[in-house]
PDB file of C-alpha atoms in Angstrom:
ATOM      1  CA  ASP A   1       2.477   9.598  -9.885  1.00 64.00           C
ATOM      2  CA  VAL A   2      -0.491   8.550  -7.776  1.00 65.00           C
ATOM      3  CA  LYS A   3      -1.878   5.149  -8.484  1.00 91.00           C
ATOM      4  CA  VAL A   4      -4.413   2.464  -7.848  1.00 95.00           C
ATOM      5  CA  THR A   5      -2.840  -0.895  -8.564  1.00 95.00           C
ATOM      6  CA  GLN A   6      -4.681  -4.141  -9.100  1.00 95.00           C
ATOM      7  CA  SER A   7      -2.611  -7.254  -8.619  1.00 89.00           C
ATOM      8  CA  SER A   8      -3.660  -9.159 -11.741  1.00 89.00           C
ATOM      9  CA  ARG A   9      -4.759  -7.909 -15.145  1.00 92.00           C
ATOM     10  CA  TYR A  10      -5.953 -11.319 -16.317  1.00 95.00           C
ATOM     11  CA  LEU A  11      -6.992 -14.392 -14.357  1.00 96.00           C
ATOM     12  CA  VAL A  12      -8.439 -17.727 -15.409  1.00 97.00           C
ATOM     13  CA  LYS A  13     -10.001 -19.835 -12.655  1.00 97.00           C
ATOM     14  CA  ARG A  14     -12.127 -22.944 -12.408  1.00 97.00           C
ATOM     15  CA  THR A  15     -15.632 -23.157 -11.019  1.00 97.00           C
ATOM     16  CA  GLY A  16     -15.551 -23.569  -7.260  1.00 97.00           C
ATOM     17  CA  GLU A  17     -12.105 -22.064  -6.764  1.00 97.00           C
ATOM     18  CA  LYS A  18     -11.518 -19.322  -4.219  1.00 97.00           C
ATOM     19  CA  VAL A  19     -10.349 -16.145  -5.934  1.00 97.00           C
ATOM     20  CA  PHE A  20      -8.595 -13.124  -4.423  1.00 97.00           C
ATOM     21  CA  LEU A  21      -8.429  -9.807  -6.237  1.00 97.00           C
ATOM     22  CA  GLU A  22      -6.078  -7.349  -4.586  1.00 97.00           C
ATOM     23  CA  CYS A  23      -6.087  -3.582  -4.854  1.00 97.00           C
ATOM     24  CA  VAL A  24      -3.604  -1.092  -3.415  1.00 97.00           C
ATOM     25  CA  GLN A  25      -3.720   2.711  -3.559  1.00 96.00           C
ATOM     26  CA  ASP A  26      -0.978   5.141  -2.649  1.00 94.00           C
ATOM     27  CA  MET A  27      -3.093   8.304  -2.371  1.00 90.00           C
ATOM     28  CA  ASP A  28      -4.055   7.907   1.313  1.00 90.00           C
ATOM     29  CA  HIS A  29      -7.709   7.792   0.278  1.00 90.00           C
ATOM     30  CA  GLU A  30     -10.260   6.781   2.873  1.00 91.00           C
ATOM     31  CA  ASN A  31     -12.767   5.275   0.439  1.00 92.00           C
ATOM     32  CA  MET A  32     -12.196   2.205  -1.675  1.00 95.00           C
ATOM     33  CA  PHE A  33     -14.592   0.452  -4.014  1.00 96.00           C
ATOM     34  CA  TRP A  34     -15.026  -2.676  -6.078  1.00 97.00           C
ATOM     35  CA  TYR A  35     -17.098  -2.460  -9.241  1.00 97.00           C
ATOM     36  CA  ARG A  36     -17.942  -5.067 -11.804  1.00 98.00           C
ATOM     37  CA  GLN A  37     -18.182  -4.069 -15.488  1.00 97.00           C
ATOM     38  CA  ASP A  38     -20.250  -6.035 -18.001  1.00 96.00           C
ATOM     39  CA  PRO A  39     -21.229  -5.042 -21.564  1.00 92.00           C
ATOM     40  CA  GLY A  40     -24.518  -3.180 -21.667  1.00 90.00           C
ATOM     41  CA  LEU A  41     -24.698  -2.945 -17.886  1.00 93.00           C
ATOM     42  CA  GLY A  42     -22.014  -0.388 -17.180  1.00 94.00           C
ATOM     43  CA  LEU A  43     -20.287  -0.485 -13.805  1.00 96.00           C
ATOM     44  CA  ARG A  44     -22.110  -2.000 -10.877  1.00 96.00           C
ATOM     45  CA  LEU A  45     -20.996  -1.573  -7.277  1.00 96.00           C
ATOM     46  CA  ILE A  46     -20.142  -4.752  -5.396  1.00 97.00           C
ATOM     47  CA  TYR A  47     -18.770  -3.454  -2.081  1.00 97.00           C
ATOM     48  CA  PHE A  48     -17.144  -0.354  -0.730  1.00 94.00           C
ATOM     49  CA  SER A  49     -15.265   0.673   2.359  1.00 95.00           C
ATOM     50  CA  TYR A  50     -14.793   4.103   3.913  1.00 91.00           C
ATOM     51  CA  ASP A  51     -12.419   3.047   6.664  1.00 91.00           C
ATOM     52  CA  VAL A  52     -10.210   0.211   7.759  1.00 93.00           C
ATOM     53  CA  LYS A  53     -12.251  -2.841   8.722  1.00 89.00           C
ATOM     54  CA  MET A  54     -15.444  -1.127   7.563  1.00 91.00           C
ATOM     55  CA  LYS A  55     -17.425  -2.353   4.586  1.00 94.00           C
ATOM     56  CA  GLU A  56     -20.784  -1.734   3.017  1.00 93.00           C
ATOM     57  CA  LYS A  57     -22.687  -3.748   0.461  1.00 95.00           C
ATOM     58  CA  GLY A  58     -23.258  -2.284  -2.937  1.00 94.00           C
ATOM     59  CA  ASP A  59     -25.852  -3.271  -5.501  1.00 93.00           C
ATOM     60  CA  ILE A  60     -24.599  -6.794  -6.262  1.00 96.00           C
ATOM     61  CA  PRO A  61     -22.767  -8.233  -3.212  1.00 97.00           C
ATOM     62  CA  GLU A  62     -24.020 -11.801  -3.549  1.00 96.00           C
ATOM     63  CA  GLY A  63     -21.193 -14.273  -4.047  1.00 96.00           C
ATOM     64  CA  TYR A  64     -18.527 -11.779  -2.979  1.00 98.00           C
ATOM     65  CA  SER A  65     -16.848 -10.662   0.212  1.00 97.00           C
ATOM     66  CA  VAL A  66     -14.198  -8.041   0.928  1.00 97.00           C
ATOM     67  CA  SER A  67     -11.417  -7.333   3.358  1.00 97.00           C
ATOM     68  CA  ARG A  68      -9.809  -4.065   4.378  1.00 97.00           C
ATOM     69  CA  GLU A  69      -7.147  -4.627   7.024  1.00 96.00           C
ATOM     70  CA  LYS A  70      -5.006  -1.644   6.012  1.00 96.00           C
ATOM     71  CA  LYS A  71      -6.029   1.730   4.652  1.00 95.00           C
ATOM     72  CA  GLU A  72      -4.226   1.293   1.365  1.00 96.00           C
ATOM     73  CA  ARG A  73      -5.432  -2.237   0.557  1.00 97.00           C
ATOM     74  CA  PHE A  74      -8.874  -3.525  -0.362  1.00 97.00           C
ATOM     75  CA  SER A  75      -9.376  -7.129  -1.382  1.00 97.00           C
ATOM     76  CA  LEU A  76     -12.283  -8.727  -3.198  1.00 98.00           C
ATOM     77  CA  ILE A  77     -12.899 -12.401  -2.497  1.00 98.00           C
ATOM     78  CA  LEU A  78     -14.927 -14.865  -4.487  1.00 97.00           C
ATOM     79  CA  GLU A  79     -15.421 -17.739  -2.040  1.00 94.00           C
ATOM     80  CA  SER A  80     -16.499 -20.203  -4.732  1.00 97.00           C
ATOM     81  CA  ALA A  81     -16.162 -18.830  -8.219  1.00 97.00           C
ATOM     82  CA  SER A  82     -18.964 -19.438 -10.699  1.00 97.00           C
ATOM     83  CA  THR A  83     -19.134 -18.909 -14.441  1.00 97.00           C
ATOM     84  CA  ASN A  84     -21.513 -15.965 -14.028  1.00 97.00           C
ATOM     85  CA  GLN A  85     -18.755 -14.134 -12.207  1.00 98.00           C
ATOM     86  CA  THR A  86     -16.718 -13.954 -15.397  1.00 98.00           C
ATOM     87  CA  SER A  87     -16.285 -10.221 -15.792  1.00 97.00           C
ATOM     88  CA  MET A  88     -14.014  -7.169 -15.592  1.00 97.00           C
ATOM     89  CA  TYR A  89     -13.435  -6.057 -12.002  1.00 98.00           C
ATOM     90  CA  LEU A  90     -12.466  -2.472 -11.315  1.00 97.00           C
ATOM     91  CA  CYS A  91     -11.071  -1.170  -8.060  1.00 97.00           C
ATOM     92  CA  ALA A  92     -11.292   2.531  -7.257  1.00 95.00           C
ATOM     93  CA  SER A  93     -10.531   4.930  -4.450  1.00 93.00           C
ATOM     94  CA  SER A  94     -11.636   8.413  -3.449  1.00 90.00           C
ATOM     95  CA  LEU A  95     -11.213  10.998  -0.756  1.00 84.00           C
ATOM     96  CA  LEU A  96     -13.630  11.301   2.109  1.00 78.00           C
ATOM     97  CA  GLY A  97     -14.918  14.819   2.603  1.00 69.00           C
ATOM     98  CA  SER A  98     -16.515  17.663   0.731  1.00 62.00           C
ATOM     99  CA  GLY A  99     -15.254  20.109  -1.809  1.00 63.00           C
ATOM    100  CA  PRO A 100     -14.897  20.320  -5.567  1.00 63.00           C
ATOM    101  CA  ASN A 101     -15.199  17.026  -7.368  1.00 68.00           C
ATOM    102  CA  THR A 102     -16.252  15.276  -4.159  1.00 70.00           C
ATOM    103  CA  GLY A 103     -16.547  11.612  -4.902  1.00 76.00           C
ATOM    104  CA  GLU A 104     -14.219  11.572  -7.899  1.00 85.00           C
ATOM    105  CA  LEU A 105     -13.010   8.030  -8.317  1.00 89.00           C
ATOM    106  CA  PHE A 106      -9.486   7.023  -9.216  1.00 92.00           C
ATOM    107  CA  PHE A 107      -9.466   3.647 -10.901  1.00 95.00           C
ATOM    108  CA  GLY A 108      -7.076   0.769 -11.266  1.00 95.00           C
ATOM    109  CA  GLU A 109      -6.468  -0.822 -14.651  1.00 93.00           C
ATOM    110  CA  GLY A 110      -8.978  -3.587 -14.046  1.00 95.00           C
ATOM    111  CA  SER A 111      -8.780  -7.343 -13.581  1.00 96.00           C
ATOM    112  CA  ARG A 112     -10.396  -9.483 -16.229  1.00 96.00           C
ATOM    113  CA  LEU A 113     -11.535 -12.719 -14.624  1.00 97.00           C
ATOM    114  CA  THR A 114     -12.621 -15.755 -16.595  1.00 98.00           C
ATOM    115  CA  VAL A 115     -14.230 -18.626 -14.699  1.00 97.00           C
ATOM    116  CA  LEU A 116     -14.330 -21.909 -16.606  1.00 97.00           C
TER     117      LEU A 116
ATOM    118  CA  ALA B   1     -35.830   3.001 -11.566  1.00 63.00           C
ATOM    119  CA  GLN B   2     -32.515   3.625 -13.236  1.00 73.00           C
ATOM    120  CA  LYS B   3     -30.608   6.379 -11.532  1.00 92.00           C
ATOM    121  CA  ILE B   4     -28.415   7.082 -14.551  1.00 96.00           C
ATOM    122  CA  THR B   5     -29.674   6.492 -18.078  1.00 96.00           C
ATOM    123  CA  GLN B   6     -27.557   6.607 -21.199  1.00 97.00           C
ATOM    124  CA  THR B   7     -29.829   5.872 -24.133  1.00 96.00           C
ATOM    125  CA  GLN B   8     -27.195   5.719 -26.875  1.00 96.00           C
ATOM    126  CA  PRO B   9     -25.340   2.391 -26.855  1.00 95.00           C
ATOM    127  CA  GLY B  10     -23.238   3.524 -29.810  1.00 96.00           C
ATOM    128  CA  MET B  11     -22.497   6.749 -31.657  1.00 96.00           C
ATOM    129  CA  PHE B  12     -20.527   7.661 -34.767  1.00 97.00           C
ATOM    130  CA  VAL B  13     -19.043  11.061 -35.476  1.00 97.00           C
ATOM    131  CA  GLN B  14     -16.804  12.433 -38.187  1.00 97.00           C
ATOM    132  CA  GLU B  15     -13.403  13.707 -37.170  1.00 97.00           C
ATOM    133  CA  LYS B  16     -13.426  17.433 -36.314  1.00 97.00           C
ATOM    134  CA  GLU B  17     -17.173  17.516 -35.735  1.00 97.00           C
ATOM    135  CA  ALA B  18     -18.889  18.008 -32.386  1.00 98.00           C
ATOM    136  CA  VAL B  19     -20.847  15.229 -30.703  1.00 98.00           C
ATOM    137  CA  THR B  20     -23.266  15.120 -27.782  1.00 98.00           C
ATOM    138  CA  LEU B  21     -23.553  12.088 -25.526  1.00 98.00           C
ATOM    139  CA  ASP B  22     -26.789  11.950 -23.585  1.00 98.00           C
ATOM    140  CA  CYS B  23     -27.201  11.311 -19.876  1.00 98.00           C
ATOM    141  CA  THR B  24     -30.284  11.657 -17.711  1.00 98.00           C
ATOM    142  CA  TYR B  25     -30.368  11.070 -13.988  1.00 97.00           C
ATOM    143  CA  ASP B  26     -32.871  10.525 -11.237  1.00 96.00           C
ATOM    144  CA  THR B  27     -32.448  11.665  -7.660  1.00 94.00           C
ATOM    145  CA  SER B  28     -34.480  13.358  -4.960  1.00 92.00           C
ATOM    146  CA  ASP B  29     -31.388  14.619  -3.176  1.00 91.00           C
ATOM    147  CA  PRO B  30     -30.870  18.371  -3.753  1.00 91.00           C
ATOM    148  CA  SER B  31     -27.099  17.950  -3.453  1.00 89.00           C
ATOM    149  CA  TYR B  32     -25.417  15.713  -5.988  1.00 91.00           C
ATOM    150  CA  GLY B  33     -22.543  15.576  -8.409  1.00 92.00           C
ATOM    151  CA  LEU B  34     -22.335  14.368 -11.975  1.00 94.00           C
ATOM    152  CA  PHE B  35     -19.228  12.884 -13.575  1.00 95.00           C
ATOM    153  CA  TRP B  36     -18.153  11.745 -16.996  1.00 97.00           C
ATOM    154  CA  TYR B  37     -15.460   9.127 -17.505  1.00 97.00           C
ATOM    155  CA  LYS B  38     -13.780   7.881 -20.673  1.00 97.00           C
ATOM    156  CA  GLN B  39     -12.659   4.286 -21.087  1.00 96.00           C
ATOM    157  CA  PRO B  40     -10.412   3.632 -24.110  1.00 96.00           C
ATOM    158  CA  SER B  41      -9.908   0.118 -25.436  1.00 93.00           C
ATOM    159  CA  SER B  42      -6.943  -0.249 -23.079  1.00 90.00           C
ATOM    160  CA  GLY B  43      -9.440  -0.328 -20.209  1.00 90.00           C
ATOM    161  CA  GLU B  44      -8.386   2.470 -17.891  1.00 90.00           C
ATOM    162  CA  MET B  45     -11.048   4.858 -16.637  1.00 94.00           C
ATOM    163  CA  ILE B  46     -10.187   8.493 -17.252  1.00 94.00           C
ATOM    164  CA  PHE B  47     -12.021  11.272 -15.424  1.00 94.00           C
ATOM    165  CA  LEU B  48     -13.196  13.964 -17.852  1.00 95.00           C
ATOM    166  CA  ILE B  49     -15.471  16.479 -16.182  1.00 95.00           C
ATOM    167  CA  TYR B  50     -17.550  17.194 -13.085  1.00 94.00           C
ATOM    168  CA  GLN B  51     -20.720  19.218 -12.453  1.00 94.00           C
ATOM    169  CA  GLY B  52     -22.090  19.945  -9.005  1.00 92.00           C
ATOM    170  CA  SER B  53     -25.825  20.373  -8.555  1.00 92.00           C
ATOM    171  CA  TYR B  54     -25.358  23.877  -7.151  1.00 91.00           C
ATOM    172  CA  ASP B  55     -22.891  25.009  -9.791  1.00 91.00           C
ATOM    173  CA  GLN B  56     -24.308  28.024 -11.608  1.00 89.00           C
ATOM    174  CA  GLN B  57     -22.364  27.516 -14.802  1.00 94.00           C
ATOM    175  CA  ASN B  58     -21.920  24.529 -17.045  1.00 96.00           C
ATOM    176  CA  ALA B  59     -18.600  22.807 -16.511  1.00 95.00           C
ATOM    177  CA  THR B  60     -15.955  22.934 -19.230  1.00 96.00           C
ATOM    178  CA  GLU B  61     -12.586  21.198 -19.544  1.00 95.00           C
ATOM    179  CA  GLY B  62     -10.790  21.849 -22.796  1.00 96.00           C
ATOM    180  CA  ARG B  63     -12.803  20.238 -25.610  1.00 97.00           C
ATOM    181  CA  TYR B  64     -15.288  18.786 -23.129  1.00 97.00           C
ATOM    182  CA  SER B  65     -18.304  20.623 -21.823  1.00 97.00           C
ATOM    183  CA  LEU B  66     -21.258  19.495 -19.820  1.00 97.00           C
ATOM    184  CA  ASN B  67     -24.702  20.688 -20.871  1.00 97.00           C
ATOM    185  CA  PHE B  68     -26.392  20.674 -17.469  1.00 97.00           C
ATOM    186  CA  GLN B  69     -30.163  21.111 -17.530  1.00 96.00           C
ATOM    187  CA  LYS B  70     -31.257  20.704 -13.943  1.00 95.00           C
ATOM    188  CA  ALA B  71     -35.006  20.898 -14.489  1.00 95.00           C
ATOM    189  CA  ARG B  72     -34.794  18.163 -17.121  1.00 96.00           C
ATOM    190  CA  LYS B  73     -32.314  16.169 -15.023  1.00 96.00           C
ATOM    191  CA  SER B  74     -29.945  15.858 -17.913  1.00 97.00           C
ATOM    192  CA  ALA B  75     -26.163  16.166 -18.010  1.00 98.00           C
ATOM    193  CA  ASN B  76     -25.071  15.692 -21.598  1.00 98.00           C
ATOM    194  CA  LEU B  77     -21.402  15.598 -22.520  1.00 98.00           C
ATOM    195  CA  VAL B  78     -20.394  17.671 -25.526  1.00 98.00           C
ATOM    196  CA  ILE B  79     -17.100  16.920 -27.246  1.00 98.00           C
ATOM    197  CA  SER B  80     -16.054  19.602 -29.699  1.00 96.00           C
ATOM    198  CA  ALA B  81     -13.740  19.014 -32.656  1.00 96.00           C
ATOM    199  CA  SER B  82     -13.666  15.229 -32.305  1.00 97.00           C
ATOM    200  CA  GLN B  83     -10.348  13.449 -32.692  1.00 97.00           C
ATOM    201  CA  LEU B  84      -9.604   9.829 -33.551  1.00 97.00           C
ATOM    202  CA  GLY B  85      -8.317   9.379 -30.011  1.00 97.00           C
ATOM    203  CA  ASP B  86     -11.788  10.185 -28.665  1.00 98.00           C
ATOM    204  CA  SER B  87     -13.004   6.753 -29.790  1.00 98.00           C
ATOM    205  CA  ALA B  88     -13.868   5.035 -26.499  1.00 98.00           C
ATOM    206  CA  MET B  89     -16.636   4.100 -24.092  1.00 97.00           C
ATOM    207  CA  TYR B  90     -18.049   7.036 -22.160  1.00 98.00           C
ATOM    208  CA  PHE B  91     -19.767   6.672 -18.811  1.00 98.00           C
ATOM    209  CA  CYS B  92     -21.964   9.130 -16.973  1.00 97.00           C
ATOM    210  CA  ALA B  93     -22.039   8.762 -13.177  1.00 96.00           C
ATOM    211  CA  MET B  94     -23.679  10.412 -10.194  1.00 94.00           C
ATOM    212  CA  ARG B  95     -22.845  10.918  -6.540  1.00 90.00           C
ATOM    213  CA  GLU B  96     -25.878  11.600  -4.355  1.00 87.00           C
ATOM    214  CA  GLY B  97     -25.467  13.802  -1.316  1.00 77.00           C
ATOM    215  CA  HIS B  98     -22.600  16.141  -0.535  1.00 68.00           C
ATOM    216  CA  GLU B  99     -20.456  13.808   1.491  1.00 67.00           C
ATOM    217  CA  GLY B 100     -17.493  11.986   0.112  1.00 63.00           C
ATOM    218  CA  ARG B 101     -18.656   8.787   1.785  1.00 67.00           C
ATOM    219  CA  ARG B 102     -20.685   7.759  -1.209  1.00 77.00           C
ATOM    220  CA  ALA B 103     -20.168   5.525  -4.184  1.00 88.00           C
ATOM    221  CA  LEU B 104     -20.834   6.686  -7.716  1.00 91.00           C
ATOM    222  CA  THR B 105     -23.707   5.170  -9.678  1.00 94.00           C
ATOM    223  CA  PHE B 106     -22.864   4.619 -13.325  1.00 96.00           C
ATOM    224  CA  GLY B 107     -24.869   4.452 -16.518  1.00 96.00           C
ATOM    225  CA  SER B 108     -24.536   1.676 -19.064  1.00 96.00           C
ATOM    226  CA  GLY B 109     -22.208   3.700 -21.262  1.00 97.00           C
ATOM    227  CA  THR B 110     -22.017   4.961 -24.841  1.00 97.00           C
ATOM    228  CA  ARG B 111     -19.430   3.679 -27.299  1.00 97.00           C
ATOM    229  CA  LEU B 112     -18.218   6.541 -29.473  1.00 98.00           C
ATOM    230  CA  GLN B 113     -16.443   5.886 -32.742  1.00 98.00           C
ATOM    231  CA  VAL B 114     -14.743   8.765 -34.496  1.00 97.00           C
ATOM    232  CA  GLN B 115     -14.395   8.267 -38.226  1.00 96.00           C
ATOM    233  CA  PRO B 116     -11.666   9.889 -40.345  1.00 94.00           C
TER     234      PRO B 116
END
């Protein structure tokens, strides 16, 4: 069964802490994404990567960074967590290329982060 | 401007009735794809249906169909014969361009509640 796995379902951190959210996929997908989900705002793209060591900013990259050292792993880093980063974080992956359903995202279960 | 607009924050439907969830989109790219995802209270994102901009027929997947009106830039999801298990958040999303190297842009979602 193919999967996208996020390392933590629930995290509680303090303001100023460095936070790592890990995501691993076993589908050999080229693309990986980090979205943030907030009520009334839907999913907003933070960063994405279409290859190892490549990254591109999404709509709301401020306060975040990412790392992709291996194809299957994409990490989201909050250098200094703030209370406004309390949210649900969703990792996703997809195939590069064209064809039916091009761009279909496969999601992890989400990581709910609370920053106190 | 919003690229994906879902104007119904919440919807109620009686069990066994049909319901339409609205989605309008904005793009100048002639090649694009439209997706619907379901998010139950457990949090996972479930892919429901896809419509390509060049597809001649409206997409259908079981009880789900997509009412694609290209000139109006709308891609409404129709769920026939609603079931209690259909209660969830529903997100409309768009991929612009034909390449897989693109992120999806999501709407703010519609919460559907199916009543017995």
